[in-house]
Each structure stands twice: as structure tokens, then as C-alpha cells.
mmCIF file with all atom_site columns, C-alpha atoms in Angstrom:
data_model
loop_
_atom_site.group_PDB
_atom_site.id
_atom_site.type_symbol
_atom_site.label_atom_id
_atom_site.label_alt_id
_atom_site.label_comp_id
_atom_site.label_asym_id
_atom_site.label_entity_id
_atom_site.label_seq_id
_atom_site.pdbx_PDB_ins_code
_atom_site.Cartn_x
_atom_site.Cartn_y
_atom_site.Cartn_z
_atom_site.occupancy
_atom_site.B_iso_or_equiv
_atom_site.pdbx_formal_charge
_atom_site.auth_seq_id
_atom_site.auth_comp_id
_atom_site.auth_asym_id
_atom_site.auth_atom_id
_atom_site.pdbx_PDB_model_num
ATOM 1  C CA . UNK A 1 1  ? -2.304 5.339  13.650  1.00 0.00 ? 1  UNK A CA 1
ATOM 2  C CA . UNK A 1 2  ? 0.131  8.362  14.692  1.00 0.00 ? 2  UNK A CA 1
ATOM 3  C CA . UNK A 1 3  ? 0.322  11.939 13.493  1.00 0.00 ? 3  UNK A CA 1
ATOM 4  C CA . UNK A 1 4  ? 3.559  13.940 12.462  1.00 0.00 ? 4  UNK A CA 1
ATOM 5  C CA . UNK A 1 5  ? 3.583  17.115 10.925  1.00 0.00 ? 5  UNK A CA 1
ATOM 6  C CA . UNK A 1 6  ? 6.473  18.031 8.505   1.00 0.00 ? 6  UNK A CA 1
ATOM 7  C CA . UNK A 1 7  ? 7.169  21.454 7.394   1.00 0.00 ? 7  UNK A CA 1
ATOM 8  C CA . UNK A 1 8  ? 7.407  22.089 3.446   1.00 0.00 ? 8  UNK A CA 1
ATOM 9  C CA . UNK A 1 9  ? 8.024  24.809 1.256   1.00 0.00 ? 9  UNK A CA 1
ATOM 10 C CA . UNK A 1 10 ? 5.185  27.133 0.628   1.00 0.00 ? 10 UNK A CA 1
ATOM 11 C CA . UNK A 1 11 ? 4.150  25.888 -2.738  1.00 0.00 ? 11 UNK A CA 1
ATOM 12 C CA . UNK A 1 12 ? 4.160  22.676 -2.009  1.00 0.00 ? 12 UNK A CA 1
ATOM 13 C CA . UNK A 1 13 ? 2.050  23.469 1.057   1.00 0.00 ? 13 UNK A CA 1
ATOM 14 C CA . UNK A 1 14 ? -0.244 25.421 -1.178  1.00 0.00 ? 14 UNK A CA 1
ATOM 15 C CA . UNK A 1 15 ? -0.724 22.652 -3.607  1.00 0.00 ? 15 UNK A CA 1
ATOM 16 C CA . UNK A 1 16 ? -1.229 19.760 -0.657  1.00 0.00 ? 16 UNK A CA 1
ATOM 17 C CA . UNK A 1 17 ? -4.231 22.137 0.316   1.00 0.00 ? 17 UNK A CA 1
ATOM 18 C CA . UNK A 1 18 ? -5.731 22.066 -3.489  1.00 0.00 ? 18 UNK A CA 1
ATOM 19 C CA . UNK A 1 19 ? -5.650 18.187 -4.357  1.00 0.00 ? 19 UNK A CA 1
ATOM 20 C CA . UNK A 1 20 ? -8.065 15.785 -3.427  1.00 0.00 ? 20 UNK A CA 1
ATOM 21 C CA . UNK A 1 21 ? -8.600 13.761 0.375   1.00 0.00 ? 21 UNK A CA 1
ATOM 22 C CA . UNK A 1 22 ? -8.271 10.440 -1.783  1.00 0.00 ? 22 UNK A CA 1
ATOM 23 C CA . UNK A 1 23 ? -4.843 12.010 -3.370  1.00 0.00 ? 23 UNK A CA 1
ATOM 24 C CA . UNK A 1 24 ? -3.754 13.045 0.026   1.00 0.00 ? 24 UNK A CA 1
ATOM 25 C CA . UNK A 1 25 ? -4.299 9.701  1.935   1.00 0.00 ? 25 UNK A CA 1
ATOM 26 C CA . UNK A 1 26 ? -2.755 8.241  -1.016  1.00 0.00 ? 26 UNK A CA 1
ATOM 27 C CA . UNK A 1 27 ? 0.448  10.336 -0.958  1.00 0.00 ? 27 UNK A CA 1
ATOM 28 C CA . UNK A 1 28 ? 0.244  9.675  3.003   1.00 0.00 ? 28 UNK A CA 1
ATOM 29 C CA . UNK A 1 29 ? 0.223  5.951  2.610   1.00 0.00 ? 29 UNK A CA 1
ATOM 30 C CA . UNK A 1 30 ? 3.157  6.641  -0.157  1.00 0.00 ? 30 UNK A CA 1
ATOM 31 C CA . UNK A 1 31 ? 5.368  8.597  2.741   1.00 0.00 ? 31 UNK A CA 1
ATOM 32 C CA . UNK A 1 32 ? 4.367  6.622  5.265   1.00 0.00 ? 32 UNK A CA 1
ATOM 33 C CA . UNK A 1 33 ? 5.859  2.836  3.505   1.00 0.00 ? 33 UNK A CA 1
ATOM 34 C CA . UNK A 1 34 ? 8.975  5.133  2.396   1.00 0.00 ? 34 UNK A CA 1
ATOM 35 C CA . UNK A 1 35 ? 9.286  6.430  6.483   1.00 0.00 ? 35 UNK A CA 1
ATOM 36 C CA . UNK A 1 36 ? 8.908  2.785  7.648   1.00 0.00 ? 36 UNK A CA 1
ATOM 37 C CA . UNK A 1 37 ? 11.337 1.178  5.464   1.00 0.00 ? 37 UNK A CA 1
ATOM 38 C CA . UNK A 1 38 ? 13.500 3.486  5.872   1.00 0.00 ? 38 UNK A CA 1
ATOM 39 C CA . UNK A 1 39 ? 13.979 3.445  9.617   1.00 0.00 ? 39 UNK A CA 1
ATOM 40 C CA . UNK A 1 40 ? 13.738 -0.275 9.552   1.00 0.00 ? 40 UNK A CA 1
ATOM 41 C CA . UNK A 1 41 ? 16.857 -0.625 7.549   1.00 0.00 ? 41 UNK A CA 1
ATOM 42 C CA . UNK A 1 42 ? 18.582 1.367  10.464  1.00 0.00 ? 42 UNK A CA 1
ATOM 43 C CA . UNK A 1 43 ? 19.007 4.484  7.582   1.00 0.00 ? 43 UNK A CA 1
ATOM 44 C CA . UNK A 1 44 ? 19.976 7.530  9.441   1.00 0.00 ? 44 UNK A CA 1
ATOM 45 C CA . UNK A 1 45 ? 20.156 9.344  6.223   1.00 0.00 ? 45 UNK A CA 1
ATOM 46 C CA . UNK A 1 46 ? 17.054 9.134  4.531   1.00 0.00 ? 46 UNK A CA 1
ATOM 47 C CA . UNK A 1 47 ? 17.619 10.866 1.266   1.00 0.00 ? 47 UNK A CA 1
ATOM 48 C CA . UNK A 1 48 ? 20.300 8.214  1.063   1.00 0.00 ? 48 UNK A CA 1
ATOM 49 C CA . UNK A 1 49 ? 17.952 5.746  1.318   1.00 0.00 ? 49 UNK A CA 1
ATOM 50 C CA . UNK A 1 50 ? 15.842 7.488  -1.505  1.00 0.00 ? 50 UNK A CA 1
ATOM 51 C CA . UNK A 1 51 ? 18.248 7.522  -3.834  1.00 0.00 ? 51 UNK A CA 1
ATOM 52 C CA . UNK A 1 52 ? 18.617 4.065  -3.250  1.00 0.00 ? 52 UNK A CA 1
ATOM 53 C CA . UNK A 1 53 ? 14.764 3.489  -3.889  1.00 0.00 ? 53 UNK A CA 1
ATOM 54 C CA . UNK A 1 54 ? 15.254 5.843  -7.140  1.00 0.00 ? 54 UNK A CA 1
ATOM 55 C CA . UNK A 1 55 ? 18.196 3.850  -8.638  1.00 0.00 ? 55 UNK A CA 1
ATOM 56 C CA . UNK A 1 56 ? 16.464 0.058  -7.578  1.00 0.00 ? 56 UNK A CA 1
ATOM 57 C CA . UNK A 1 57 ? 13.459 1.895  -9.444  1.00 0.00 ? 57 UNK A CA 1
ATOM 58 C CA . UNK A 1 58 ? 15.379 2.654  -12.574 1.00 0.00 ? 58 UNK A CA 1
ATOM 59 C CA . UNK A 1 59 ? 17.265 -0.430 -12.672 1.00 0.00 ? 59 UNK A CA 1
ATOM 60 C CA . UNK A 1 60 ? 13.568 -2.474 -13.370 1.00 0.00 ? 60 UNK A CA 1
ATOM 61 C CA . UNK A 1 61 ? 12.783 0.115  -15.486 1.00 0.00 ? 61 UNK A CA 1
ATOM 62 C CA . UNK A 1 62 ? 10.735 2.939  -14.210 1.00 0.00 ? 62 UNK A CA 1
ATOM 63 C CA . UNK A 1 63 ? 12.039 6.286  -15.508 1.00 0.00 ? 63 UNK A CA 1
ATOM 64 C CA . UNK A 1 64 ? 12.310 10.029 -13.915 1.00 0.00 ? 64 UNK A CA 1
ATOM 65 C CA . UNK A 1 65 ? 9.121  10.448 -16.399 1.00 0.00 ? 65 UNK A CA 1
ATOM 66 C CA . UNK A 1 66 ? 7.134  7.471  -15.417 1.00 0.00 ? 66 UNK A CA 1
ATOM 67 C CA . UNK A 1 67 ? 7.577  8.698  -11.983 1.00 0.00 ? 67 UNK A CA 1
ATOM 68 C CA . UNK A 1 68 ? 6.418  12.104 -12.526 1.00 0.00 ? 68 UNK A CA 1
ATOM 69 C CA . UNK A 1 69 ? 3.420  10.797 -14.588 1.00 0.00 ? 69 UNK A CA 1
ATOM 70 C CA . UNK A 1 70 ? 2.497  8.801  -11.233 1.00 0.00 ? 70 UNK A CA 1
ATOM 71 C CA . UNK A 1 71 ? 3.215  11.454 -8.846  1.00 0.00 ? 71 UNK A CA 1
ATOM 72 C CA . UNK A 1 72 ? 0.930  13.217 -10.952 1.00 0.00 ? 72 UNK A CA 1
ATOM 73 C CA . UNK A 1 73 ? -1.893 11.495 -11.689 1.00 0.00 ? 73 UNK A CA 1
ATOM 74 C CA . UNK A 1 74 ? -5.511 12.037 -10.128 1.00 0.00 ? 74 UNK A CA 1
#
């Protein structure tokens, strides 16, 4: 497996370093599927291809809050 780093705002930094190692290879796994999919549809604009995810997502169901409530769990 490969290594990238990826700057982030402070905060978010600062929470990264207070959750869990299974929450962090978790949300690694997470960005890693969303990375790969993303350059394998040829995206160049990858928040694009987010929104994309986000409106496929809400058009089965899922909602901003379900999300969150995911994101956030653990």
C-alpha cells in the first residue's frame, strides 16, 4: 500500500489526532475507495465527483443527517 499526506485545517487535524486507530483506518479505507473511484472515472475535479456521490446517495435515500450520524459514529 502507498502513503500520501494531505494537508487539513487545524481542527480537523486536531480531531484526526484524538479518535481512535480503528476510526482512522476506517476513515482511510473511506478516502481511499472515494480517491480510487474517482480517478478511475477520469474525474479531474473531484469535488465534482463528490457531489455526484452525495446526490446518487440521496436519491436511494440516505440524508445529510444519516450521513453525519455515520461520519460520526465510534
Amino acid at each position: 500500500m502507498g502513503k500520501i499526506v494531505i494537508e487539513v485545517d487545524k481542527k480537523t487535524a486536531e480531531k484526526w489526532d484524538r479518535i481512535s486507530l480503528e476510526k482512522k483506518k476506517l476513515l482511510a479505507k473511506k478516502i481511499d475507495q472515494l480517491l480510487k473511484a474517482s480517478l478511475e472515472k477520469g474525474n479531474n475535479d473531484f469535488w465534482l465527483f463528490v457531489d455526484e456521490i452525495r446526490n446518487e446517495a440521496q436519491a436511494n435515500g440516505l440524508t445529510e443527517a444519516e450521513l453525519n450520524e455515520i461520519l460520526n459514529a465510534g
